[in-house]
Amino acid sequence: MKFPSSLLSLTRFLLLLPFFSSAWLDFSVATNTQPQPQYHDLLHCLCSQEDAICNLIYTAQNSTAYASVLQFSIRNPRFSNNNASSSSSITPTTIPQVQSTVLCSRKHGLHLRVRSGGHDFEGASYASLSSPFVLLDLVNLRSVTVDVPSKSAWAQSGAVLAEVYHSIASASRTLAFPAGLCPTVGLGGHISGGGYGTTLRKFGMAADNIRDALLVDADGRVLDRAAMGEDVFWAIRGGGGNTYGIVVSWKLKLVRVPLRLSAFTVSRTASSDAEMTKLVDRYQRVTDKLPDDLMILVMIGAVDQGNSTKQVMYLGGKERLLRVMNESFPELGLKEEDCKEMSWIESVLHFANYPSNSTYDVLLKSRTDSPISFAKLKAKSDYVGTPLPESALQGIWSRVHQVEAGAALLHLIPHGGMMSRISDSSTPYPYRAGTVYKIQYYVAWSGEQKEVEERHLGWIRKLHEFLTPFVSKNPRGAYANSRDLDLGMNDPTGETSYEQARVWGEQYFKHNFERLARVKAAIDPSNFFRNEQSVPPLSM
């Protein structure tokens, strides 16, 4: 993720209006050159199942490509060079190979980490406090098949959003999938934690738009929705990844979008903290009350040379965009010449910062040629039910001015609209009615010095602590896809009790956490699938 630096300012607005109305943890990654006996047993077990899978197993002993395979999808460099632990990376090309990996790993006492896109903020999809473990990388399971008449698509979990969007646009210019903006995010992890994008207030989250799935459970069975049952199907749509099994494929519900959209980019600079406070206060008092078709996504941070950028997307023509914007947020001063029209897939490129002359085929190169750069980072999240008072906003600005903030950003993601009409128990994601917006905090840095990292971690933790009185309470909310091990974590042995896990689990899932734990006990009672914040089993 690339971050600007220097003067405090509002940096981005995204609008959507359709025309039709941790504490520091020493994680282990797989670089040890002395294999443990379990790995020899694992290799023998897998190769006895199928010759082809032998060529898809990477260890430091048997493959010069091991390090590059491991590093390929690490999107947070903070976890690229941690201390070593024995491990193997397996990149299956078929679902039976996933089944074999599960069965052989379980047989020989090796637990799994499962990676789709590598965007886990705490590295839990490819690093572990536990040893030994096996990395199951879904990078080769990324096919997408679109069925236009039924407005649906089957997409494998290893596909990144760019590949999903490209496949949909190739089949139809009026269908889309409600998911995120970052093209390199893996579909599997995105849906497993909820997943949101610019259509959040119109169509809900990615997890709200799933019709079916294929899950490999701890016994190696492949289960569709009917076979897994509605409780498990409920849990996998937002209840966290690497917990109930391995979802290898999702049936997506596609939504209708217009042929042409309108978008604009304008530059504004808040000349003072008072002006910034006025803009954000206006935003937080209207954002969840706007028509479902309208979404304003705000980025607050420091920008070079005092410039700031507002980006807006509108699913329709310029006239209505201008009218709604000038009625709801006149402070932005939007003008007709600021706007331009584009298709939905062109808007994907626009908001991912691809060059304006790019064709959508560039999305197929997103794994190796993304316009987004990735820095070491730490993320946190909060939910706001009542607009922040002026004192809270002023406190944020003073902290963003601090040298320790470095490259810091705050995203404000509005709720309301469809999000308020979906039940808080419809999926594990509970932040529905009553949520005005979500705050996403980021701080990023470069360099290998431990003191630099500790300084940035300290800054974001202090900001998070400062806002405690002003955000959701009992429990204080957090977003599962913004994993934050500062909230608490499981015992590395896998022996964490339900009561221990409630400390962090209810922050992500509120009252849904107990149901998730009971589903876990039904589908994976031995807790084979686990990580530092996976849901532990709770027996009846």
Coordinates of C-alpha atoms in Angstrom, one line a residue:
M1 CA 0.0 0.0 0.0
K2 CA 1.4 3.4 -1.0
F3 CA 1.1 6.3 1.4
P4 CA 1.6 10.0 0.9
S5 CA 3.3 12.3 3.4
S6 CA 3.4 15.8 4.8
L7 CA 0.4 18.1 5.3
L8 CA -2.8 17.0 7.0
S9 CA -5.8 16.9 4.6
L10 CA -8.9 15.1 3.4
T11 CA -7.5 12.9 0.6
R12 CA -10.3 11.0 -1.1
F13 CA -14.0 10.8 -1.6
L14 CA -15.7 7.9 -3.3
L15 CA -19.3 8.3 -4.4
L16 CA -21.6 5.7 -5.6
L17 CA -25.1 6.6 -7.0
P18 CA -26.8 4.2 -9.4
F19 CA -29.0 5.8 -12.0
F20 CA -31.9 3.5 -11.0
S21 CA -32.5 5.4 -7.9
S22 CA -0.5 -6.3 18.2
A23 CA 1.8 -6.6 20.4
W24 CA 4.9 -7.4 18.4
L25 CA 4.9 -11.1 17.5
D26 CA 7.8 -13.1 16.2
F27 CA 6.0 -15.1 13.5
S28 CA 7.6 -18.0 11.8
V29 CA 7.8 -18.4 8.1
A30 CA 9.0 -21.3 6.1
T31 CA 12.8 -21.0 5.6
N32 CA 14.4 -23.6 7.9
T33 CA 17.0 -25.8 6.1
Q34 CA 16.7 -28.6 8.7
P35 CA 13.5 -30.5 8.0
Q36 CA 11.6 -32.3 10.8
P37 CA 10.6 -35.9 10.3
Q38 CA 6.9 -34.9 9.8
Y39 CA 7.8 -33.3 6.5
H40 CA 9.4 -36.4 5.1
D41 CA 6.3 -38.3 6.0
L42 CA 4.1 -35.6 4.5
L43 CA 6.0 -35.7 1.2
H44 CA 5.8 -39.5 1.0
C45 CA 2.0 -39.4 1.9
L46 CA 1.3 -36.8 -0.8
C47 CA 3.3 -38.4 -3.5
S48 CA 1.8 -41.8 -2.9
Q49 CA -1.6 -40.2 -3.6
E50 CA -0.7 -38.6 -6.9
D51 CA 2.5 -38.2 -8.8
A52 CA 1.6 -34.7 -10.1
I53 CA 1.4 -33.2 -6.6
C54 CA 5.1 -34.0 -6.0
N55 CA 6.0 -31.2 -8.5
L56 CA 3.8 -28.7 -6.5
I57 CA 5.6 -29.2 -3.1
Y58 CA 8.3 -26.6 -2.3
T59 CA 10.8 -26.9 0.6
A60 CA 14.2 -25.4 1.2
Q61 CA 15.6 -28.8 0.6
N62 CA 13.9 -29.9 -2.6
S63 CA 13.4 -26.7 -4.6
T64 CA 15.3 -23.6 -5.5
A65 CA 12.0 -21.9 -6.2
Y66 CA 10.9 -22.3 -2.5
A67 CA 11.7 -18.8 -1.4
S68 CA 10.1 -17.1 -4.4
V69 CA 6.9 -19.2 -4.0
L70 CA 6.7 -18.3 -0.4
Q71 CA 7.3 -14.6 -0.9
F72 CA 5.2 -14.2 -4.1
S73 CA 1.9 -13.3 -2.3
I74 CA 3.2 -11.6 0.8
R75 CA 1.5 -8.2 0.7
N76 CA 2.8 -7.0 4.1
P77 CA 6.6 -6.9 4.0
R78 CA 6.5 -6.6 7.8
F79 CA 6.3 -10.5 7.8
S80 CA 8.8 -11.2 4.9
N81 CA 11.9 -11.8 6.9
N82 CA 10.9 -13.2 10.3
N83 CA 12.7 -16.0 12.1
A84 CA 12.5 -19.4 10.5
S85 CA 10.4 -22.5 11.2
S86 CA 10.2 -25.8 9.4
S87 CA 7.5 -25.7 6.7
S88 CA 6.5 -26.7 3.2
S89 CA 4.6 -24.7 0.6
I90 CA 2.1 -26.6 -1.5
T91 CA 0.4 -25.1 -4.5
P92 CA -2.4 -27.4 -5.6
T93 CA -3.9 -27.2 -9.1
T94 CA -7.0 -29.4 -8.3
I95 CA -9.5 -29.8 -5.5
P96 CA -8.4 -33.5 -5.0
Q97 CA -4.9 -32.2 -4.3
V98 CA -6.3 -29.9 -1.6
Q99 CA -8.1 -33.0 -0.1
S100 CA -4.9 -35.0 -0.1
T101 CA -3.0 -32.1 1.6
V102 CA -5.6 -31.9 4.3
L103 CA -5.6 -35.6 5.0
C104 CA -1.8 -36.1 4.9
S105 CA -1.1 -33.0 7.0
R106 CA -3.6 -34.1 9.6
K107 CA -2.3 -37.7 9.6
H108 CA 1.3 -36.5 10.3
G109 CA 0.5 -33.8 12.9
L110 CA 1.1 -30.8 10.7
H111 CA -1.4 -28.0 10.8
L112 CA -2.2 -25.8 7.8
R113 CA -2.1 -22.2 6.9
V114 CA -4.2 -21.3 3.8
R115 CA -3.4 -18.3 1.6
S116 CA -5.4 -16.9 -1.2
G117 CA -4.1 -13.4 -1.9
G118 CA -1.7 -12.8 1.0
H119 CA -3.3 -9.6 2.3
D120 CA -3.8 -10.7 5.9
F121 CA -2.7 -7.7 7.9
E122 CA -1.0 -9.8 10.6
G123 CA 0.4 -12.4 8.2
A124 CA -1.7 -15.2 9.7
S125 CA -2.4 -16.8 6.3
Y126 CA 1.3 -17.6 5.7
A127 CA 3.1 -17.2 9.0
S128 CA 2.6 -18.8 12.4
L129 CA 3.4 -18.8 16.0
S130 CA 3.0 -22.5 15.9
S131 CA 5.5 -25.0 14.5
P132 CA 5.4 -27.1 12.5
F133 CA 2.9 -26.1 9.8
V134 CA 2.3 -26.4 6.1
L135 CA 1.4 -23.5 3.8
L136 CA -1.4 -24.4 1.4
D137 CA -1.2 -21.7 -1.3
L138 CA -4.3 -21.5 -3.5
V139 CA -2.5 -19.4 -6.1
N140 CA -3.2 -22.0 -8.8
L141 CA -6.9 -22.4 -8.0
R142 CA -8.2 -19.2 -9.6
S143 CA -10.6 -20.1 -12.4
V144 CA -13.7 -17.9 -12.8
T145 CA -16.8 -19.1 -14.8
V146 CA -19.6 -16.6 -15.4
D147 CA -23.2 -17.5 -16.2
V148 CA -24.9 -14.4 -17.5
P149 CA -28.5 -15.7 -17.7
S150 CA -28.5 -16.6 -14.0
K151 CA -26.4 -13.6 -13.0
S152 CA -23.9 -15.8 -11.1
A153 CA -20.3 -16.9 -11.3
W154 CA -18.3 -19.8 -9.8
A155 CA -14.9 -18.4 -8.7
Q156 CA -12.1 -20.3 -7.0
S157 CA -10.6 -18.8 -3.8
G158 CA -7.2 -18.3 -5.2
A159 CA -8.4 -15.7 -7.8
V160 CA -7.7 -12.1 -6.9
L161 CA -10.4 -9.5 -7.3
A162 CA -8.8 -8.2 -10.5
E163 CA -9.2 -11.6 -12.2
V164 CA -12.8 -11.9 -10.9
Y165 CA -13.7 -8.5 -12.3
H166 CA -12.0 -9.2 -15.6
S167 CA -13.9 -12.4 -16.1
I168 CA -17.2 -10.7 -15.3
A169 CA -16.5 -7.8 -17.6
S170 CA -15.6 -10.1 -20.4
A171 CA -19.0 -11.8 -20.2
S172 CA -21.2 -8.7 -19.5
R173 CA -20.8 -5.0 -19.3
T174 CA -23.9 -4.6 -17.0
L175 CA -23.0 -7.2 -14.3
A176 CA -20.7 -6.7 -11.4
F177 CA -19.8 -8.3 -8.0
P178 CA -20.0 -6.2 -4.8
A179 CA -16.4 -6.4 -3.5
G180 CA -13.3 -4.4 -2.8
L181 CA -11.1 -1.9 -4.7
C182 CA -7.7 -3.4 -4.3
P183 CA -7.0 -5.6 -7.3
T184 CA -4.6 -8.0 -5.6
V185 CA -6.8 -9.0 -2.7
G186 CA -7.6 -12.8 -2.8
L187 CA -11.3 -13.7 -3.2
G188 CA -11.1 -16.4 -0.5
G189 CA -9.9 -14.2 2.3
H190 CA -12.0 -11.3 1.2
I191 CA -15.3 -13.1 1.5
S192 CA -14.3 -15.1 4.6
G193 CA -14.1 -11.8 6.5
G194 CA -17.0 -10.0 4.9
G195 CA -15.6 -7.9 2.1
Y196 CA -16.8 -4.4 1.1
G197 CA -16.4 -2.0 -1.8
T198 CA -18.1 1.0 -3.4
T199 CA -21.4 -0.8 -3.7
L200 CA -21.7 -1.5 0.0
R201 CA -24.7 0.7 0.7
K202 CA -26.6 -0.5 -2.4
F203 CA -25.9 -4.3 -2.4
G204 CA -24.2 -5.1 0.9
M205 CA -21.0 -6.9 1.4
A206 CA -19.3 -9.6 -0.7
A207 CA -20.4 -12.1 1.9
D208 CA -24.0 -11.0 1.5
N209 CA -23.9 -12.0 -2.2
I210 CA -22.9 -15.7 -2.1
R211 CA -25.2 -18.4 -3.3
D212 CA -23.1 -21.5 -2.7
A213 CA -19.6 -22.7 -1.9
L214 CA -17.4 -25.8 -2.0
L215 CA -15.7 -26.6 1.3
V216 CA -13.0 -29.1 2.0
D217 CA -13.4 -30.2 5.7
A218 CA -11.0 -31.7 8.1
D219 CA -12.0 -35.2 6.9
G220 CA -11.1 -34.3 3.3
R221 CA -14.7 -34.2 2.1
V222 CA -15.9 -31.7 -0.5
L223 CA -19.1 -30.2 0.7
D224 CA -21.5 -27.9 -1.2
R225 CA -24.1 -25.7 0.6
A226 CA -26.6 -28.5 0.8
A227 CA -24.0 -31.0 2.2
M228 CA -22.4 -28.6 4.7
G229 CA -25.7 -27.3 6.0
E230 CA -27.0 -23.8 6.5
D231 CA -25.1 -23.2 9.8
V232 CA -21.7 -23.9 8.2
F233 CA -22.7 -22.0 5.1
W234 CA -23.6 -19.1 7.3
A235 CA -20.2 -19.2 9.2
I236 CA -17.9 -19.3 6.2
R237 CA -19.5 -16.0 4.8
G238 CA -17.7 -13.6 7.1
G239 CA -16.8 -15.7 10.1
G240 CA -13.1 -15.8 9.4
G241 CA -10.8 -17.9 7.1
N242 CA -8.8 -21.0 7.9
T243 CA -11.4 -21.9 10.6
Y244 CA -14.1 -24.2 9.4
G245 CA -12.3 -25.8 6.5
I246 CA -10.9 -24.7 3.1
V247 CA -13.4 -23.0 0.8
V248 CA -12.0 -23.8 -2.6
S249 CA -14.8 -22.1 -4.6
W250 CA -17.6 -19.6 -4.3
K251 CA -20.8 -19.2 -6.3
L252 CA -21.2 -15.4 -6.6
K253 CA -24.4 -13.5 -7.0
L254 CA -23.8 -10.8 -9.6
V255 CA -25.6 -7.5 -9.5
R256 CA -26.8 -5.2 -12.3
V257 CA -24.9 -2.0 -13.1
P258 CA -25.5 0.6 -15.8
L259 CA -23.5 0.8 -19.0
R260 CA -22.0 4.2 -18.2
L261 CA -20.9 5.6 -14.9
S262 CA -19.7 9.1 -13.9
A263 CA -16.6 9.7 -11.9
F264 CA -14.6 12.7 -10.9
T265 CA -11.3 13.6 -9.2
V266 CA -10.9 17.0 -7.6
S267 CA -8.2 18.5 -5.4
R268 CA -8.9 20.3 -2.1
T269 CA -6.8 21.3 0.8
A270 CA -8.0 22.1 4.3
S271 CA -6.0 25.2 5.3
S272 CA -6.6 24.6 9.0
D273 CA -7.7 22.0 11.5
A274 CA -10.9 23.9 11.9
E275 CA -11.7 23.6 8.2
M276 CA -10.9 19.9 8.3
T277 CA -13.2 19.5 11.3
K278 CA -16.0 21.2 9.5
L279 CA -15.7 19.0 6.4
V280 CA -15.6 15.7 8.4
D281 CA -18.3 16.8 10.7
R282 CA -20.6 17.5 7.8
Y283 CA -19.7 14.1 6.3
Q284 CA -20.4 12.0 9.4
R285 CA -23.8 13.7 9.9
V286 CA -25.1 12.8 6.4
T287 CA -23.2 9.8 5.1
D288 CA -25.5 7.0 6.5
K289 CA -28.7 8.9 5.7
L290 CA -28.1 9.4 1.9
P291 CA -29.9 7.3 -0.7
D292 CA -28.8 3.7 -0.9
D293 CA -27.3 4.5 -4.3
L294 CA -24.8 7.0 -2.9
M295 CA -21.6 6.1 -1.1
I296 CA -18.9 8.6 0.1
L297 CA -15.7 6.8 1.1
V298 CA -13.2 9.2 2.7
M299 CA -9.5 9.0 3.2
I300 CA -7.8 11.3 5.8
G301 CA -4.1 11.6 6.0
A302 CA -1.1 13.6 5.0
V303 CA -0.4 14.6 1.4
D304 CA 2.6 16.0 -0.4
Q305 CA 2.7 19.8 -0.8
G306 CA -0.7 20.4 0.6
N307 CA -2.7 18.8 -2.2
S308 CA -5.7 16.5 -1.5
T309 CA -7.8 14.4 -3.8
K310 CA -11.5 13.5 -3.8
Q311 CA -12.6 10.6 -6.1
V312 CA -16.3 10.0 -6.8
M313 CA -18.1 7.3 -8.6
Y314 CA -21.7 7.5 -9.7
L315 CA -23.6 4.8 -11.5
G316 CA -25.4 7.1 -13.8
G317 CA -25.2 10.4 -15.6
K318 CA -23.6 13.7 -14.6
E319 CA -26.7 15.7 -14.0
R320 CA -28.0 13.7 -11.1
L321 CA -24.5 13.2 -9.7
L322 CA -24.1 17.0 -9.6
R323 CA -27.5 17.5 -8.1
V324 CA -27.1 15.0 -5.3
M325 CA -23.6 16.0 -4.5
N326 CA -24.4 19.7 -4.3
E327 CA -27.4 19.0 -2.2
S328 CA -25.8 16.6 0.2
F329 CA -22.2 17.9 0.3
P330 CA -21.9 21.4 -1.2
E331 CA -18.7 22.0 0.7
L332 CA -16.8 20.0 -2.0
G333 CA -17.8 22.5 -4.7
L334 CA -18.2 19.9 -7.4
K335 CA -18.4 21.2 -11.0
E336 CA -19.5 19.6 -14.2
E337 CA -16.1 19.8 -15.7
D338 CA -14.7 17.7 -12.8
C339 CA -16.7 14.7 -14.0
K340 CA -16.1 12.1 -16.7
E341 CA -18.0 9.0 -17.8
M342 CA -16.8 5.4 -17.9
S343 CA -18.0 1.8 -17.7
W344 CA -18.0 -0.2 -14.5
I345 CA -14.8 -2.1 -15.4
E346 CA -13.1 1.2 -16.3
S347 CA -14.1 2.5 -12.8
V348 CA -12.3 -0.6 -11.4
L349 CA -9.1 0.6 -13.1
H350 CA -9.7 4.2 -12.1
F351 CA -10.0 3.5 -8.4
A352 CA -7.0 1.1 -8.5
N353 CA -4.9 3.9 -9.9
Y354 CA -4.1 2.3 -13.2
P355 CA -3.0 4.8 -16.0
S356 CA -6.0 6.4 -17.7
N357 CA -5.2 4.8 -21.1
S358 CA -5.2 1.2 -19.7
T359 CA -7.5 -1.4 -21.0
Y360 CA -9.1 -3.9 -18.6
D361 CA -6.8 -6.6 -19.8
V362 CA -4.2 -5.1 -17.5
L363 CA -6.1 -6.7 -14.6
L364 CA -4.7 -10.0 -15.7
K365 CA -1.2 -8.8 -14.9
S366 CA -2.2 -7.6 -11.4
R367 CA -0.2 -10.2 -9.5
T368 CA 3.1 -9.1 -11.0
D369 CA 2.4 -5.6 -12.3
S370 CA 0.1 -3.9 -9.8
P371 CA -0.1 -0.1 -9.6
I372 CA -0.3 -0.5 -5.8
S373 CA 2.9 -0.7 -3.8
F374 CA 3.1 -2.4 -0.5
A375 CA 4.8 -1.0 2.6
K376 CA 5.2 -2.5 6.1
L377 CA 2.0 -1.7 7.9
K378 CA -0.2 -2.1 10.9
A379 CA -4.0 -1.8 10.7
K380 CA -6.8 -1.3 13.2
S381 CA -10.5 -0.6 12.9
D382 CA -13.5 0.9 14.8
Y383 CA -17.2 1.5 14.3
V384 CA -18.9 4.8 14.9
G385 CA -22.6 4.9 15.9
T386 CA -22.7 8.6 17.0
P387 CA -20.8 11.4 15.1
L388 CA -17.5 12.1 16.7
P389 CA -17.4 15.4 18.7
E390 CA -15.2 18.2 17.7
S391 CA -12.7 17.4 20.5
A392 CA -12.3 13.9 19.1
L393 CA -11.7 15.2 15.6
Q394 CA -9.2 17.8 16.8
G395 CA -7.4 15.0 18.7
I396 CA -7.1 13.0 15.5
W397 CA -5.6 15.9 13.6
S398 CA -3.1 16.7 16.3
R399 CA -1.9 13.1 16.3
V400 CA -1.7 12.8 12.5
H401 CA 0.6 15.9 12.6
Q402 CA 3.0 14.0 14.9
V403 CA 6.3 12.9 13.4
E404 CA 5.6 9.3 14.7
A405 CA 2.6 9.1 12.4
G406 CA 4.8 8.9 9.4
A407 CA 2.7 7.7 6.5
A408 CA -0.7 7.3 8.2
L409 CA -4.2 7.1 6.8
L410 CA -7.7 6.9 8.2
H411 CA -10.5 5.6 6.0
L412 CA -14.1 6.3 6.8
I413 CA -16.4 3.7 5.3
P414 CA -20.1 4.6 5.5
H415 CA -22.9 2.2 6.4
G416 CA -26.6 2.8 6.3
G417 CA -28.7 2.0 3.2
M418 CA -28.9 -1.7 2.5
M419 CA -26.5 -2.4 5.3
S420 CA -29.1 -1.1 7.8
R421 CA -31.8 -3.5 6.4
I422 CA -29.7 -6.7 6.5
S423 CA -30.1 -8.4 9.9
D424 CA -27.1 -8.4 12.1
S425 CA -27.3 -12.1 12.3
S426 CA -27.8 -12.7 8.5
T427 CA -24.0 -13.4 8.3
P428 CA -21.4 -13.3 11.1
Y429 CA -20.7 -9.6 10.2
P430 CA -22.8 -7.8 12.9
Y431 CA -22.3 -4.1 12.2
R432 CA -25.5 -3.2 10.4
A433 CA -28.3 -0.9 11.6
G434 CA -27.1 1.8 14.0
T435 CA -23.6 2.0 12.5
V436 CA -22.8 5.3 10.9
Y437 CA -19.4 4.4 9.5
K438 CA -16.4 2.3 10.0
I439 CA -12.9 3.7 10.7
Q440 CA -10.0 1.9 9.2
Y441 CA -6.6 3.0 10.6
Y442 CA -3.3 2.4 8.7
V443 CA 0.3 3.3 9.5
A444 CA 3.1 2.3 7.2
W445 CA 6.9 2.5 7.3
S446 CA 10.0 1.2 5.6
G447 CA 13.4 0.0 6.8
E448 CA 14.5 -2.9 9.0
Q449 CA 15.2 -1.0 12.2
K450 CA 13.2 -2.4 15.1
E451 CA 12.9 1.0 16.8
V452 CA 11.3 2.5 13.7
E453 CA 8.7 -0.2 13.7
E454 CA 8.0 0.2 17.4
R455 CA 7.6 3.9 17.0
H456 CA 4.9 3.5 14.3
L457 CA 3.2 0.7 16.2
G458 CA 3.1 2.9 19.3
W459 CA 1.6 5.7 17.4
I460 CA -1.4 3.8 15.9
R461 CA -2.0 2.1 19.3
K462 CA -2.1 5.4 21.1
L463 CA -4.5 6.9 18.5
H464 CA -6.8 3.8 18.8
E465 CA -6.7 4.2 22.6
F466 CA -7.5 7.9 22.4
L467 CA -10.7 7.2 20.5
T468 CA -12.0 4.7 23.0
P469 CA -14.7 7.0 24.5
F470 CA -16.1 8.0 21.1
V471 CA -16.6 4.7 19.3
S472 CA -18.7 1.5 19.7
K473 CA -18.8 -0.1 23.2
N474 CA -19.7 -3.3 24.9
P475 CA -17.9 -4.7 23.0
R476 CA -15.8 -2.2 21.1
G477 CA -16.2 -3.2 17.5
A478 CA -13.5 -4.4 15.0
Y479 CA -13.5 -5.8 11.5
A480 CA -12.4 -9.4 11.0
N481 CA -10.7 -8.6 7.7
S482 CA -8.6 -5.9 9.5
R483 CA -7.0 -8.5 11.7
D484 CA -5.5 -7.0 14.8
L485 CA -3.6 -9.3 17.2
D486 CA -3.5 -6.5 19.8
L487 CA -7.1 -7.5 20.6
G488 CA -6.0 -10.9 21.8
M489 CA -5.1 -14.3 20.3
N490 CA -5.3 -18.0 20.7
D491 CA -2.8 -20.2 22.4
P492 CA -0.3 -21.4 19.8
T493 CA -1.0 -25.0 20.9
G494 CA -4.6 -24.8 19.7
E495 CA -5.9 -25.3 23.3
T496 CA -7.6 -21.9 23.6
S497 CA -10.9 -22.0 25.4
Y498 CA -14.1 -20.3 24.2
E499 CA -13.9 -17.9 27.2
Q500 CA -10.4 -16.8 26.3
A501 CA -11.3 -16.3 22.7
R502 CA -14.3 -14.1 23.5
V503 CA -11.9 -11.3 24.4
W504 CA -11.3 -10.7 20.7
G505 CA -14.1 -12.8 19.1
E506 CA -16.9 -10.6 20.3
Q507 CA -15.2 -7.5 19.0
Y508 CA -15.3 -8.9 15.5
F509 CA -18.6 -10.8 15.7
K510 CA -20.6 -9.6 18.8
H511 CA -23.4 -12.0 19.6
N512 CA -22.6 -14.1 16.6
F513 CA -19.4 -15.4 18.1
E514 CA -21.1 -18.0 20.2
R515 CA -22.9 -19.4 17.2
L516 CA -19.7 -19.5 15.2
A517 CA -18.0 -21.5 18.0
R518 CA -20.8 -24.0 18.0
V519 CA -20.6 -24.4 14.3
K520 CA -16.8 -24.9 14.6
A521 CA -17.5 -27.7 17.1
A522 CA -19.8 -29.4 14.6
I523 CA -17.6 -29.1 11.5
D524 CA -14.1 -29.3 13.1
P525 CA -14.2 -30.5 16.7
S526 CA -10.5 -31.3 16.8
N527 CA -9.6 -27.7 15.8
F528 CA -7.4 -28.8 12.9
F529 CA -8.0 -25.6 11.0
R530 CA -6.7 -22.8 13.2
N531 CA -4.7 -19.6 13.5
E532 CA -4.0 -16.9 16.0
Q533 CA -7.6 -15.7 15.8
S534 CA -9.6 -18.6 14.5
V535 CA -12.8 -19.4 16.3
P536 CA -12.3 -22.3 18.8
P537 CA -14.9 -25.1 19.1
L538 CA -17.6 -24.7 21.8
S539 CA -19.4 -28.0 22.5
M540 CA -23.0 -28.2 23.6

